[in-house]
Short mmCIF file of C-alpha atoms in Angstrom, two decimals:
data_model
loop_
_atom_site.label_atom_id
_atom_site.label_comp_id
_atom_site.label_asym_id
_atom_site.label_seq_id
_atom_site.Cartn_x
_atom_site.Cartn_y
_atom_site.Cartn_z
CA MET A 1 19.79 -8.37 -28.03
CA LYS A 2 16.58 -7.48 -25.77
CA ARG A 3 13.05 -8.70 -26.22
CA ASN A 4 10.36 -6.33 -27.07
CA VAL A 5 7.56 -8.19 -26.78
CA LEU A 6 6.03 -10.57 -23.83
CA LYS A 7 3.94 -13.27 -23.98
CA ILE A 8 2.89 -13.40 -20.21
CA HIS A 9 1.24 -17.16 -20.05
CA PRO A 10 1.54 -19.61 -23.13
CA ASN A 11 -2.14 -20.28 -23.37
CA ASP A 12 -2.82 -16.05 -23.75
CA ASN A 13 -3.67 -14.57 -26.72
CA VAL A 14 -2.60 -11.27 -26.62
CA ILE A 15 0.62 -9.97 -26.52
CA VAL A 16 2.46 -7.16 -24.64
CA ALA A 17 4.62 -4.14 -25.90
CA LEU A 18 7.76 -3.70 -24.16
CA THR A 19 8.48 -1.28 -26.08
CA ASP A 20 6.63 1.03 -28.29
CA LEU A 21 6.12 -1.41 -31.73
CA SER A 22 4.92 1.01 -35.44
CA LYS A 23 2.15 0.14 -37.30
CA GLY A 24 4.16 -2.52 -40.57
CA GLN A 25 6.44 -3.75 -37.81
CA THR A 26 6.98 -7.66 -37.77
CA VAL A 27 8.17 -8.80 -34.23
CA GLU A 28 9.16 -12.46 -33.87
CA LEU A 29 8.17 -14.67 -30.34
CA ASP A 30 8.14 -18.26 -30.08
CA GLY A 31 8.86 -18.72 -33.72
CA GLN A 32 6.05 -17.24 -34.80
CA THR A 33 5.69 -14.24 -36.53
CA TYR A 34 3.68 -11.15 -35.96
CA THR A 35 2.53 -7.97 -38.47
CA LEU A 36 1.32 -5.07 -36.49
CA THR A 37 -2.22 -3.38 -38.11
CA GLU A 38 -1.27 -0.12 -35.91
CA ASP A 39 0.70 1.44 -33.32
CA ILE A 40 1.37 -0.58 -30.97
CA ALA A 41 2.38 1.57 -27.50
CA ALA A 42 4.99 0.23 -25.04
CA LYS A 43 2.87 -1.45 -22.09
CA HIS A 44 -0.37 -2.16 -24.35
CA LYS A 45 -0.88 -5.90 -26.01
CA PHE A 46 -2.00 -6.77 -29.78
CA ALA A 47 -3.84 -9.76 -30.56
CA THR A 48 -2.03 -12.78 -31.73
CA GLU A 49 -5.07 -14.23 -33.67
CA ASP A 50 -8.35 -12.57 -35.65
CA PHE A 51 -11.19 -12.12 -32.74
CA GLU A 52 -14.43 -11.76 -33.92
CA VAL A 53 -17.37 -10.12 -31.58
CA GLY A 54 -17.45 -11.57 -28.26
CA ALA A 55 -14.28 -13.56 -28.51
CA GLU A 56 -12.48 -14.15 -25.52
CA ILE A 57 -9.34 -12.22 -24.47
CA ARG A 58 -7.33 -14.37 -22.46
CA MET A 59 -3.99 -12.89 -20.04
CA TYR A 60 -2.33 -14.63 -17.31
CA ASN A 61 -4.57 -17.80 -18.54
CA VAL A 62 -7.42 -16.31 -17.44
CA LEU A 63 -10.40 -14.46 -19.12
CA VAL A 64 -10.24 -10.49 -18.76
CA GLY A 65 -12.00 -9.22 -21.11
CA LYS A 66 -14.50 -9.56 -24.69
CA ALA A 67 -14.18 -8.07 -28.09
CA GLN A 68 -16.78 -5.66 -28.77
CA SER A 69 -15.65 -5.48 -32.54
CA PRO A 70 -13.25 -7.61 -34.85
CA ILE A 71 -9.88 -7.68 -34.37
CA LEU A 72 -7.23 -8.66 -36.33
CA LYS A 73 -4.07 -10.27 -36.17
CA GLY A 74 -1.35 -8.38 -35.14
CA GLY A 75 -4.13 -4.84 -33.99
CA SER A 76 -3.92 -3.71 -31.07
CA ILE A 77 -6.59 -4.28 -27.15
CA ASN A 78 -7.93 -1.20 -26.28
CA ILE A 79 -11.08 0.11 -24.33
CA PHE A 80 -13.20 0.62 -27.47
CA ASN A 81 -13.09 -3.42 -28.86
CA VAL A 82 -12.93 -4.90 -25.76
CA LYS A 83 -14.92 -4.58 -22.51
CA HIS A 84 -14.46 -6.19 -18.70
CA ALA A 85 -15.33 -9.89 -18.13
CA VAL A 86 -14.47 -13.03 -16.21
CA ASP A 87 -14.73 -15.98 -15.91
CA SER A 88 -17.30 -17.28 -12.76
CA PHE A 89 -15.65 -18.62 -10.04
CA GLU A 90 -16.84 -21.71 -7.34
CA LEU A 91 -16.12 -23.66 -4.29
CA ARG A 92 -14.77 -26.03 -4.53
CA GLU A 93 -12.06 -28.61 -3.00
CA ASN A 94 -8.86 -27.13 -2.18
CA HIS A 95 -5.92 -27.81 -4.36
CA ALA A 96 -3.72 -25.32 -1.90
CA GLU A 97 -0.27 -27.46 -2.28
CA TRP A 98 2.56 -25.81 -2.10
CA GLN A 99 6.59 -25.80 -2.39
CA ALA A 100 8.33 -22.93 -0.29
CA PRO A 101 11.16 -22.09 -3.02
CA SER A 102 15.04 -22.23 -1.76
CA LEU A 103 15.38 -20.43 1.66
CA ALA A 104 18.92 -20.64 1.61
CA ALA A 105 19.84 -17.31 1.55
CA PHE A 106 18.34 -16.11 4.04
CA GLU A 107 18.38 -19.09 7.20
CA GLY A 108 19.02 -17.53 10.35
CA LYS A 109 19.09 -13.74 9.11
CA THR A 110 17.46 -11.40 11.62
CA PHE A 111 16.54 -7.74 11.51
CA ASN A 112 16.95 -5.36 14.26
CA GLY A 113 13.11 -4.52 15.90
CA TYR A 114 11.68 -3.19 19.02
CA HIS A 115 10.41 -5.57 21.04
CA ARG A 116 6.74 -5.49 22.26
CA PRO A 117 5.04 -7.14 25.59
CA ASP A 118 2.76 -9.18 23.24
CA GLY A 119 5.62 -11.10 21.36
CA SER A 120 5.40 -8.66 18.03
CA VAL A 121 8.50 -6.61 16.92
CA GLY A 122 8.22 -3.55 15.25
CA THR A 123 10.15 -2.28 12.59
CA ALA A 124 9.71 1.36 13.64
CA ASN A 125 8.87 3.23 17.20
CA TYR A 126 6.67 5.89 17.10
CA TRP A 127 4.32 7.99 19.73
CA LEU A 128 0.51 7.91 18.30
CA VAL A 129 -1.44 11.00 18.90
CA ILE A 130 -5.29 10.40 17.76
CA PRO A 131 -8.95 12.30 17.96
CA LEU A 132 -11.57 9.97 18.42
CA VAL A 133 -13.72 12.10 16.94
CA PHE A 134 -12.91 15.01 13.83
CA CYS A 135 -14.10 17.35 16.51
CA GLU A 136 -10.71 17.07 18.74
CA ASN A 137 -8.56 17.96 15.30
CA ARG A 138 -7.80 21.22 15.83
CA ASN A 139 -6.14 20.68 19.48
CA ILE A 140 -4.61 17.72 17.86
CA GLU A 141 -3.07 20.11 15.65
CA VAL A 142 -1.93 22.06 18.71
CA LEU A 143 -0.32 19.26 20.58
CA ARG A 144 1.84 18.48 17.31
CA GLU A 145 2.76 22.87 17.40
CA ALA A 146 3.80 22.60 20.61
CA LEU A 147 5.72 19.03 20.32
CA VAL A 148 7.16 18.24 16.84
CA ASP A 149 9.63 21.03 16.63
CA ASP A 150 10.76 21.03 20.40
CA LEU A 151 11.31 16.93 20.30
CA GLY A 152 13.50 17.22 17.33
CA TYR A 153 11.00 15.28 14.71
CA ALA A 154 10.28 18.55 12.45
CA ARG A 155 11.42 18.87 8.93
CA THR A 156 12.47 22.00 7.80
CA HIS A 157 11.85 22.58 3.97
CA ASP A 158 14.25 24.96 1.77
CA TYR A 159 10.74 26.53 -0.02
CA GLN A 160 10.03 28.70 2.61
CA ASN A 161 13.35 29.94 1.64
CA GLN A 162 12.33 29.93 -2.27
CA THR A 163 9.62 32.18 -1.17
CA HIS A 164 12.29 34.60 0.46
CA ASP A 165 14.08 34.37 -2.87
CA LEU A 166 10.51 35.16 -5.28
CA ILE A 167 9.66 38.24 -2.27
CA ALA A 168 13.37 39.72 -3.23
CA LEU A 169 12.90 39.02 -6.50
CA TYR A 170 9.72 41.57 -6.72
CA LYS A 171 10.82 43.89 -4.29
CA ALA A 172 13.87 44.70 -7.19
CA GLY A 173 11.02 45.22 -9.51
CA LYS A 174 11.43 42.28 -11.73
CA THR A 175 8.94 41.22 -14.35
CA VAL A 176 6.17 38.16 -13.69
CA GLU A 177 8.04 36.99 -17.23
CA GLU A 178 11.96 37.50 -15.08
CA ILE A 179 10.01 35.55 -11.98
CA LEU A 180 8.91 32.45 -14.06
CA GLN A 181 11.89 32.05 -15.66
CA ALA A 182 14.09 32.81 -12.19
CA ASP A 183 16.31 29.50 -10.74
CA LEU A 184 14.78 28.46 -6.93
CA GLN A 185 17.61 25.81 -5.98
CA ALA A 186 16.23 22.52 -4.10
CA GLN A 187 17.88 22.17 -1.23
CA GLY A 188 15.49 19.00 -0.42
CA GLU A 189 14.43 18.70 3.68
CA LYS A 190 16.89 17.94 6.82
CA ASP A 191 16.20 17.63 10.72
CA SER A 192 15.63 20.72 12.14
CA LYS A 193 17.37 20.04 15.59
CA GLN A 194 18.37 16.29 17.73
CA LYS A 195 15.79 14.35 18.73
CA LEU A 196 15.49 14.34 22.55
CA PHE A 197 14.20 11.20 22.59
CA PRO A 198 16.69 8.94 20.18
CA ASN A 199 15.13 5.93 19.73
CA VAL A 200 12.13 7.18 19.27
CA ASP A 201 11.33 7.55 16.15
CA GLY A 202 8.28 10.02 15.99
CA VAL A 203 5.59 11.84 16.99
CA LYS A 204 2.37 10.92 14.28
CA PHE A 205 -0.80 12.42 14.51
CA LEU A 206 -3.80 10.73 12.95
CA LEU A 207 -6.04 13.29 11.97
CA HIS A 208 -9.13 11.72 10.69
CA ASP A 209 -13.04 12.86 9.91
CA GLY A 210 -15.57 10.14 11.66
CA GLY A 211 -15.95 9.16 15.09
CA CYS A 212 -19.83 11.06 15.15
CA GLY A 213 -22.91 11.03 12.56
CA GLY A 214 -22.50 8.17 9.80
CA THR A 215 -23.24 4.89 11.60
CA ARG A 216 -22.32 2.79 14.28
CA GLN A 217 -20.53 0.43 12.48
CA ASP A 218 -18.94 3.81 11.05
CA ALA A 219 -17.95 3.96 14.38
CA GLN A 220 -17.40 0.61 15.57
CA ALA A 221 -14.79 0.22 12.57
CA LEU A 222 -13.02 3.34 13.46
CA CYS A 223 -12.13 2.13 17.25
CA GLY A 224 -11.00 -0.67 15.50
CA LEU A 225 -8.82 0.61 13.09
CA LEU A 226 -7.67 2.94 16.08
CA ALA A 227 -7.19 0.21 18.14
CA GLY A 228 -4.93 -1.54 15.40
CA TYR A 229 -2.61 1.10 15.09
CA ILE A 230 -2.12 1.31 19.35
CA THR A 231 -1.54 -2.40 19.55
CA HIS A 232 1.06 -2.16 16.49
CA PRO A 233 3.92 -3.10 17.30
CA ASN A 234 5.73 -0.01 15.80
CA CYS A 235 3.53 2.20 18.38
CA ALA A 236 4.85 2.40 21.49
CA GLY A 237 1.75 3.88 23.19
CA ALA A 238 -0.79 6.73 22.49
CA THR A 239 -2.40 9.81 23.76
CA VAL A 240 -6.05 9.86 22.54
CA LEU A 241 -8.20 13.21 22.88
CA SER A 242 -12.19 11.86 23.08
CA LEU A 243 -14.65 15.25 22.90
CA GLY A 244 -16.90 12.71 25.19
CA CYS A 245 -20.24 12.69 23.21
CA GLN A 246 -19.70 11.00 20.44
CA ASN A 247 -20.39 7.87 18.62
CA ALA A 248 -16.91 6.27 18.97
CA GLN A 249 -16.80 6.12 22.50
CA ALA A 250 -13.88 5.90 24.44
CA SER A 251 -15.31 2.26 26.13
CA ILE A 252 -15.59 0.46 22.07
CA LEU A 253 -12.02 1.87 21.36
CA GLN A 254 -10.65 0.13 24.41
CA GLU A 255 -12.93 -3.00 23.86
CA GLU A 256 -11.47 -2.86 20.68
CA ILE A 257 -7.90 -2.73 22.34
CA ALA A 258 -8.83 -5.66 24.03
CA LYS A 259 -9.94 -7.81 21.10
CA ARG A 260 -6.37 -7.42 19.89
CA ASP A 261 -4.23 -7.83 23.04
CA ALA A 262 -6.13 -8.84 26.30
CA ASP A 263 -2.89 -8.46 28.42
CA PHE A 264 -2.20 -4.67 26.87
CA LYS A 265 0.86 -3.04 28.51
CA LYS A 266 1.67 0.00 26.56
CA PRO A 267 1.54 3.49 28.24
CA LEU A 268 -2.53 4.73 26.88
CA TYR A 269 -3.83 8.14 28.08
CA ILE A 270 -7.46 9.19 26.90
CA LEU A 271 -8.18 12.24 28.26
CA GLU A 272 -12.15 13.16 27.56
CA GLN A 273 -12.09 17.20 27.07
CA GLN A 274 -15.94 17.63 28.28
CA ASN A 275 -14.65 15.95 31.87
CA ILE A 276 -11.34 18.48 31.87
CA GLY A 277 -13.38 21.55 30.69
CA THR A 278 -10.95 24.47 29.15
CA GLU A 279 -8.70 23.59 26.46
CA SER A 280 -5.95 24.81 28.25
CA ASP A 281 -6.53 22.29 30.97
CA LEU A 282 -6.51 19.29 28.42
CA MET A 283 -3.31 20.30 26.70
CA ALA A 284 -1.83 20.71 29.64
CA LEU A 285 -2.44 17.05 30.87
CA ALA A 286 -2.05 16.04 27.66
CA LEU A 287 1.68 17.39 27.32
CA LYS A 288 2.63 16.09 30.10
CA GLN A 289 1.63 12.55 29.39
CA THR A 290 2.57 12.74 26.28
CA PHE A 291 6.14 13.90 27.66
CA VAL A 292 5.82 10.74 30.03
CA GLY A 293 5.04 8.17 27.42
CA LEU A 294 8.13 9.13 25.69
CA ILE A 295 10.43 9.08 27.83
CA GLN A 296 8.79 5.31 28.53
CA ALA A 297 9.51 4.83 25.03
CA ASN A 298 12.81 6.42 24.83
CA GLN A 299 14.18 3.32 27.00
CA ASN A 300 12.91 0.29 23.94
CA THR A 301 16.55 -0.02 21.48
CA ARG A 302 17.03 -1.90 18.44
CA GLN A 303 17.38 -5.65 19.53
CA PRO A 304 17.93 -9.05 17.17
CA ALA A 305 14.77 -10.94 15.82
CA PRO A 306 13.66 -13.40 13.02
CA LEU A 307 12.06 -12.84 9.86
CA SER A 308 8.91 -14.46 10.95
CA LYS A 309 8.64 -11.74 13.30
CA LEU A 310 7.37 -9.13 10.01
CA CYS A 311 4.04 -8.78 8.63
CA ILE A 312 4.63 -6.89 5.34
CA GLY A 313 1.77 -5.67 3.54
CA LEU A 314 1.31 -5.84 0.27
CA GLU A 315 -0.19 -3.15 -2.08
CA CYS A 316 0.26 -1.20 -5.69
CA GLY A 317 -1.13 2.24 -6.71
CA GLY A 318 -0.87 4.22 -9.90
CA SER A 319 -0.24 1.03 -11.53
CA ASP A 320 0.49 0.36 -15.42
CA GLY A 321 0.73 -2.41 -18.39
CA PHE A 322 4.17 -3.15 -16.60
CA SER A 323 3.27 -3.58 -12.74
CA GLY A 324 2.03 -8.06 -13.18
CA ILE A 325 4.96 -8.60 -15.25
CA SER A 326 7.61 -6.69 -13.49
CA ALA A 327 7.16 -5.33 -9.78
CA ASN A 328 4.11 -7.34 -8.55
CA PRO A 329 5.69 -10.81 -9.42
CA ALA A 330 8.26 -9.87 -8.40
CA ILE A 331 7.05 -8.91 -4.68
CA GLY A 332 4.91 -12.03 -5.02
CA TYR A 333 8.37 -14.13 -4.87
CA THR A 334 9.56 -12.19 -1.35
CA SER A 335 6.02 -12.73 -0.31
CA ASP A 336 6.56 -16.24 -0.66
CA LEU A 337 10.14 -16.16 0.51
CA LEU A 338 9.44 -14.64 3.91
CA ILE A 339 6.11 -16.84 3.78
CA GLY A 340 8.35 -20.08 3.99
CA LEU A 341 10.50 -18.34 6.36
CA GLY A 342 7.29 -17.99 8.58
CA GLY A 343 5.95 -14.75 8.52
CA SER A 344 3.41 -13.32 7.79
CA VAL A 345 1.89 -11.41 3.93
CA ILE A 346 -1.14 -9.24 3.70
CA LEU A 347 -3.01 -9.08 -0.04
CA ALA A 348 -5.80 -6.52 0.05
CA GLU A 349 -7.47 -4.73 -2.95
CA PHE A 350 -10.76 -6.67 -3.05
CA PRO A 351 -12.10 -4.69 -5.86
CA GLU A 352 -8.42 -5.68 -7.91
CA LEU A 353 -8.74 -9.70 -7.74
CA CYS A 354 -11.76 -9.59 -9.86
CA GLY A 355 -11.12 -12.08 -12.44
CA VAL A 356 -8.95 -14.09 -10.31
CA GLU A 357 -11.18 -15.44 -7.48
CA GLN A 358 -10.99 -18.90 -8.69
CA GLU A 359 -7.40 -19.48 -8.28
CA LEU A 360 -7.76 -17.88 -4.31
CA THR A 361 -10.21 -19.79 -3.15
CA ASP A 362 -8.70 -22.55 -4.84
CA ARG A 363 -5.65 -21.80 -2.73
CA CYS A 364 -7.72 -21.46 0.81
CA LEU A 365 -6.60 -24.27 3.45
CA ASN A 366 -9.51 -23.63 5.31
CA PRO A 367 -13.47 -24.36 3.82
CA GLU A 368 -15.19 -21.51 5.83
CA ASP A 369 -12.09 -19.18 4.67
CA ALA A 370 -12.85 -20.07 0.87
CA LYS A 371 -16.71 -18.95 1.75
CA LEU A 372 -15.67 -15.66 3.53
CA PHE A 373 -13.55 -14.20 0.92
CA SER A 374 -16.74 -15.36 -1.54
CA TYR A 375 -19.16 -14.02 0.71
CA LEU A 376 -17.73 -10.46 0.88
CA VAL A 377 -16.01 -10.50 -3.26
CA ASN A 378 -19.62 -10.65 -3.99
CA THR A 379 -21.03 -8.79 -1.21
CA TYR A 380 -19.05 -5.37 -1.72
CA ASN A 381 -19.31 -5.74 -6.09
CA ASP A 382 -23.06 -6.39 -5.41
CA ARG A 383 -22.94 -3.10 -3.22
CA ALA A 384 -20.67 -1.00 -5.97
CA LYS A 385 -23.59 -1.96 -8.78
CA ALA A 386 -26.33 -0.99 -6.59
CA VAL A 387 -24.97 2.44 -6.88
CA GLY A 388 -24.17 2.37 -10.01
CA SER A 389 -20.94 1.60 -10.61
CA GLY A 390 -19.41 -1.91 -10.39
CA PHE A 391 -15.56 -3.18 -9.50
CA ASP A 392 -15.44 -3.33 -13.99
CA MET A 393 -15.32 0.49 -13.37
CA ASN A 394 -11.91 0.30 -10.76
CA PRO A 395 -9.29 1.26 -13.56
CA SER A 396 -7.88 4.65 -13.13
CA PRO A 397 -7.73 7.38 -16.44
CA GLY A 398 -3.64 6.43 -15.60
CA ASN A 399 -4.25 3.00 -15.56
CA ILE A 400 -6.05 2.89 -19.11
CA LYS A 401 -3.65 5.51 -20.53
CA ASP A 402 -0.85 3.21 -19.54
CA GLY A 403 -2.55 -0.33 -20.34
CA LEU A 404 -4.96 -1.98 -18.19
CA ILE A 405 -8.15 -0.79 -19.71
CA THR A 406 -10.36 -3.75 -17.99
CA ASP A 407 -10.63 -4.52 -14.33
CA ALA A 408 -10.09 -8.11 -15.60
CA ILE A 409 -6.50 -7.50 -16.38
CA LYS A 410 -5.66 -5.05 -13.63
CA SER A 411 -6.35 -7.42 -11.35
CA ALA A 412 -4.69 -10.12 -12.79
CA GLY A 413 -1.61 -8.86 -12.56
CA ALA A 414 -2.20 -7.12 -9.26
CA ALA A 415 -3.07 -10.72 -7.68
CA LYS A 416 0.59 -11.24 -8.90
CA LYS A 417 1.94 -9.19 -5.38
CA GLY A 418 0.32 -12.27 -3.56
CA GLY A 419 2.84 -14.76 -4.93
CA THR A 420 1.43 -18.82 -4.84
CA SER A 421 1.66 -19.83 -1.43
CA PRO A 422 -1.43 -21.09 0.66
CA VAL A 423 -4.21 -18.40 1.91
CA THR A 424 -3.80 -19.20 5.69
CA ALA A 425 -6.77 -16.61 6.44
CA VAL A 426 -9.23 -14.41 5.21
CA LEU A 427 -10.22 -10.95 7.31
CA ASP A 428 -12.90 -8.78 7.24
CA TYR A 429 -12.15 -4.96 7.55
CA PRO A 430 -10.29 -4.25 10.54
CA GLU A 431 -9.36 -7.22 11.63
CA PRO A 432 -5.80 -8.17 12.72
CA VAL A 433 -3.53 -10.69 11.82
CA LYS A 434 -2.68 -13.86 13.62
CA LYS A 435 -1.89 -16.29 11.37
CA ALA A 436 1.30 -16.37 9.73
CA GLY A 437 1.08 -17.54 5.81
CA LEU A 438 -0.89 -15.38 3.32
CA ASN A 439 -3.62 -13.29 5.15
CA LEU A 440 -6.57 -11.88 2.47
CA LEU A 441 -7.89 -8.90 3.67
CA CYS A 442 -11.11 -7.24 2.74
CA THR A 443 -10.26 -3.23 1.30
CA PRO A 444 -10.77 -1.00 -1.14
CA GLY A 445 -8.60 -0.21 -4.13
CA ASN A 446 -7.28 2.86 -3.40
CA ASP A 447 -3.98 2.69 -1.65
CA VAL A 448 -4.11 4.93 0.86
CA GLU A 449 -6.98 3.33 2.47
CA SER A 450 -5.67 0.06 1.70
CA THR A 451 -2.20 1.05 3.12
CA THR A 452 -3.91 2.56 6.24
CA ALA A 453 -5.85 -0.88 6.73
CA GLU A 454 -2.93 -3.02 6.46
CA VAL A 455 -0.71 -1.39 8.77
CA ALA A 456 -4.02 -1.50 11.15
CA SER A 457 -3.99 -5.27 10.60
CA GLY A 458 -0.61 -5.34 11.42
CA ALA A 459 1.95 -4.70 8.48
CA ASN A 460 4.81 -3.30 10.25
CA LEU A 461 6.43 -2.51 6.47
CA VAL A 462 4.57 -1.86 3.42
CA LEU A 463 6.07 -2.95 0.00
CA PHE A 464 3.85 -0.52 -2.47
CA THR A 465 4.68 -1.23 -6.44
CA THR A 466 3.86 1.86 -9.11
CA GLY A 467 4.28 2.16 -13.22
CA LEU A 468 2.72 6.08 -12.89
CA GLY A 469 4.83 7.02 -9.18
CA THR A 470 3.14 7.66 -5.81
CA PRO A 471 4.30 9.27 -2.85
CA THR A 472 1.86 7.07 -0.49
CA GLY A 473 3.45 6.37 2.57
CA ASN A 474 1.58 5.59 6.59
CA PRO A 475 2.15 7.50 9.34
CA ILE A 476 3.97 4.66 11.49
CA ALA A 477 5.03 1.67 9.05
CA PRO A 478 8.06 2.61 6.42
CA VAL A 479 6.50 2.32 2.55
CA VAL A 480 8.72 1.15 0.10
CA LYS A 481 8.09 2.27 -3.30
CA ILE A 482 9.17 0.10 -6.06
CA ALA A 483 9.09 0.92 -9.82
CA THR A 484 7.69 -0.96 -12.51
CA ASN A 485 9.87 0.14 -14.91
CA THR A 486 13.34 2.27 -15.36
CA LYS A 487 12.17 5.42 -16.91
CA LEU A 488 10.10 6.42 -13.38
CA TYR A 489 12.70 4.98 -11.25
CA GLU A 490 14.81 7.59 -12.90
CA LYS A 491 11.95 10.08 -13.21
CA MET A 492 10.78 10.14 -9.86
CA SER A 493 13.56 9.27 -7.36
CA ASP A 494 12.37 11.45 -4.91
CA ILE A 495 9.77 8.97 -4.35
CA ILE A 496 10.73 5.59 -5.48
CA ASP A 497 12.84 3.25 -3.67
CA ILE A 498 13.58 0.44 -6.35
CA ASN A 499 13.53 -0.48 -9.75
CA THR A 500 12.46 -3.75 -11.13
CA GLY A 501 12.28 -1.89 -14.64
CA THR A 502 15.34 -4.15 -14.85
CA ILE A 503 13.19 -7.54 -15.41
CA ILE A 504 11.19 -5.71 -18.25
CA GLU A 505 14.84 -5.30 -20.12
CA GLY A 506 16.12 -8.58 -19.24
CA ASP A 507 19.06 -7.63 -17.26
CA GLU A 508 17.17 -9.74 -14.08
CA THR A 509 14.33 -12.50 -13.19
CA ILE A 510 11.47 -11.88 -11.20
CA GLU A 511 13.28 -14.20 -8.38
CA GLU A 512 16.26 -12.38 -8.13
CA ALA A 513 14.17 -9.26 -8.11
CA GLY A 514 12.16 -11.10 -5.15
CA GLU A 515 14.97 -11.89 -3.10
CA ARG A 516 16.90 -8.04 -3.78
CA ILE A 517 13.79 -6.89 -2.40
CA LEU A 518 13.54 -8.63 0.93
CA ASN A 519 17.04 -8.16 1.25
CA TYR A 520 16.26 -4.29 0.63
CA ALA A 521 13.39 -4.73 3.04
CA ILE A 522 15.20 -6.17 5.97
CA LYS A 523 17.54 -3.42 5.78
CA VAL A 524 14.16 -1.00 6.29
CA ALA A 525 12.88 -3.11 9.08
CA SER A 526 15.69 -2.68 10.69
CA GLY A 527 16.30 1.01 10.47
CA GLU A 528 19.34 0.50 8.16
CA ILE A 529 17.46 2.45 5.26
CA GLU A 530 15.04 5.46 5.69
CA VAL A 531 12.54 4.95 2.74
CA CYS A 532 11.05 7.84 0.37
CA ALA A 533 8.01 8.20 1.83
CA VAL A 534 9.29 7.83 5.70
CA ARG A 535 11.85 11.29 4.56
CA ASN A 536 9.85 13.04 2.55
CA GLY A 537 6.86 13.04 5.97
CA GLN A 538 4.32 11.29 3.38
CA ASP A 539 1.99 10.42 6.61
CA ASP A 540 -1.70 9.59 4.42
CA PHE A 541 -3.77 8.06 6.67
CA ILE A 542 -7.68 7.79 5.54
CA PRO A 543 -9.93 5.12 7.41
CA TRP A 544 -12.31 3.43 5.34
CA LYS A 545 -16.17 3.99 6.42
CA ARG A 546 -17.15 1.04 4.08
CA GLY A 547 -19.56 2.68 1.85
CA VAL A 548 -18.49 2.02 -1.63
CA SER A 549 -15.25 2.85 -2.40
CA LEU A 550 -13.07 1.31 -5.27
#
């Protein structure tokens, strides 16, 4: 008989419903019985004891809230009777002793990637076309129209054919009701032409609304982010369009590139419109230089590389009440495996580490990193409070509906993505990863802003968990979408790659799922599997302006 409830940690005083439970139903767990005083939906929680006002609510062995009204044993834990609360944390001597999991199944394994002059290895091979300022976005779009289709990188959708079908129905005199009831066949999408450059995965265009206005710090951060993409192992080279008068000067971009790669050798073409003159002259030069760059990029082919060359970003979006007990701990185990093999991992989303700061500061190998993490977290939260918000306002309506009723509950589950290894470095946005092991990167909780930042810091592959479903992808790094529950995996199969609902159903352990995910990631890194986000052309790119974004 499969389990219907779960206590995450022995010290917790709430229990998670794994299936819908009914009022009056009696459930048993660890020799104790609980009679439910109300309906408990799957993913939500109920009390293991009577709670008075002010009583502490604990999950994952951390404080996640306090009772705002009396709660009976077997009663629902919800937004009406519980308020966000977390323990304070302090800097103290670290206890970062760690034993890596068994690596026998992965020792000697490699992936086939693109080797770069700086020693990094890409999981893909893209050419970038980037505006230094939003004024160049239109010219970037002109380049997209000129390049993508004829080079064989466009994907044709059948939605245009569906529009043709609707037009035919309208011309045939069909009624509105008949049109609405018409069966429009979805054929998906397919490559429109054969690639001219088979070793180049695509040309990607990083449109944004920055580069001028705002603060000088915004311009510096944007240049740092763009430099992270240009120097990224998945990037073969780049064409950059600059207007000329904007805050984000080409010289700043070049300084940021040098910080990341002092001996930068990739082809890089920076064109300044105010120096060149007419649009036609700018476009002709950009097209010629980009085409020559693609010829060079096509000379690189996949070659074997050790798994230590993988840098995996850890992300979650559209989280639910199962995220912290299935997908997140599963990729946490994947993280531990990769770190044991000498690889790098990035854990970001600082608003979603609220309540587990003590554990993470304790895991920092360097006391200076612990201090930096404390400073970044506290400063971020204080700035959010200053504009009438705060980390406690992070959970979205979808999160709350599916069981994540406080930021602390969401955060305690989100932190499981980082596994158990020591923290080797703490990075401020948009700093690059320079050390193997677990890196903490200051980013918003917003999944697109955070994914954008993780890739800029060096993630050449992203593991992305979701309980509600989200199509998020990235222009240059494959984003592996991992469902927390089987219902989602089956319902949104066009955007989800992996299912960890098997853990909830008792068919697989966290460790087994973690190993399965790493094996899948190796195939993705080798170009053997095209993930849904890549297949769908989901090129999400949002720079963070360092304002308050949760």
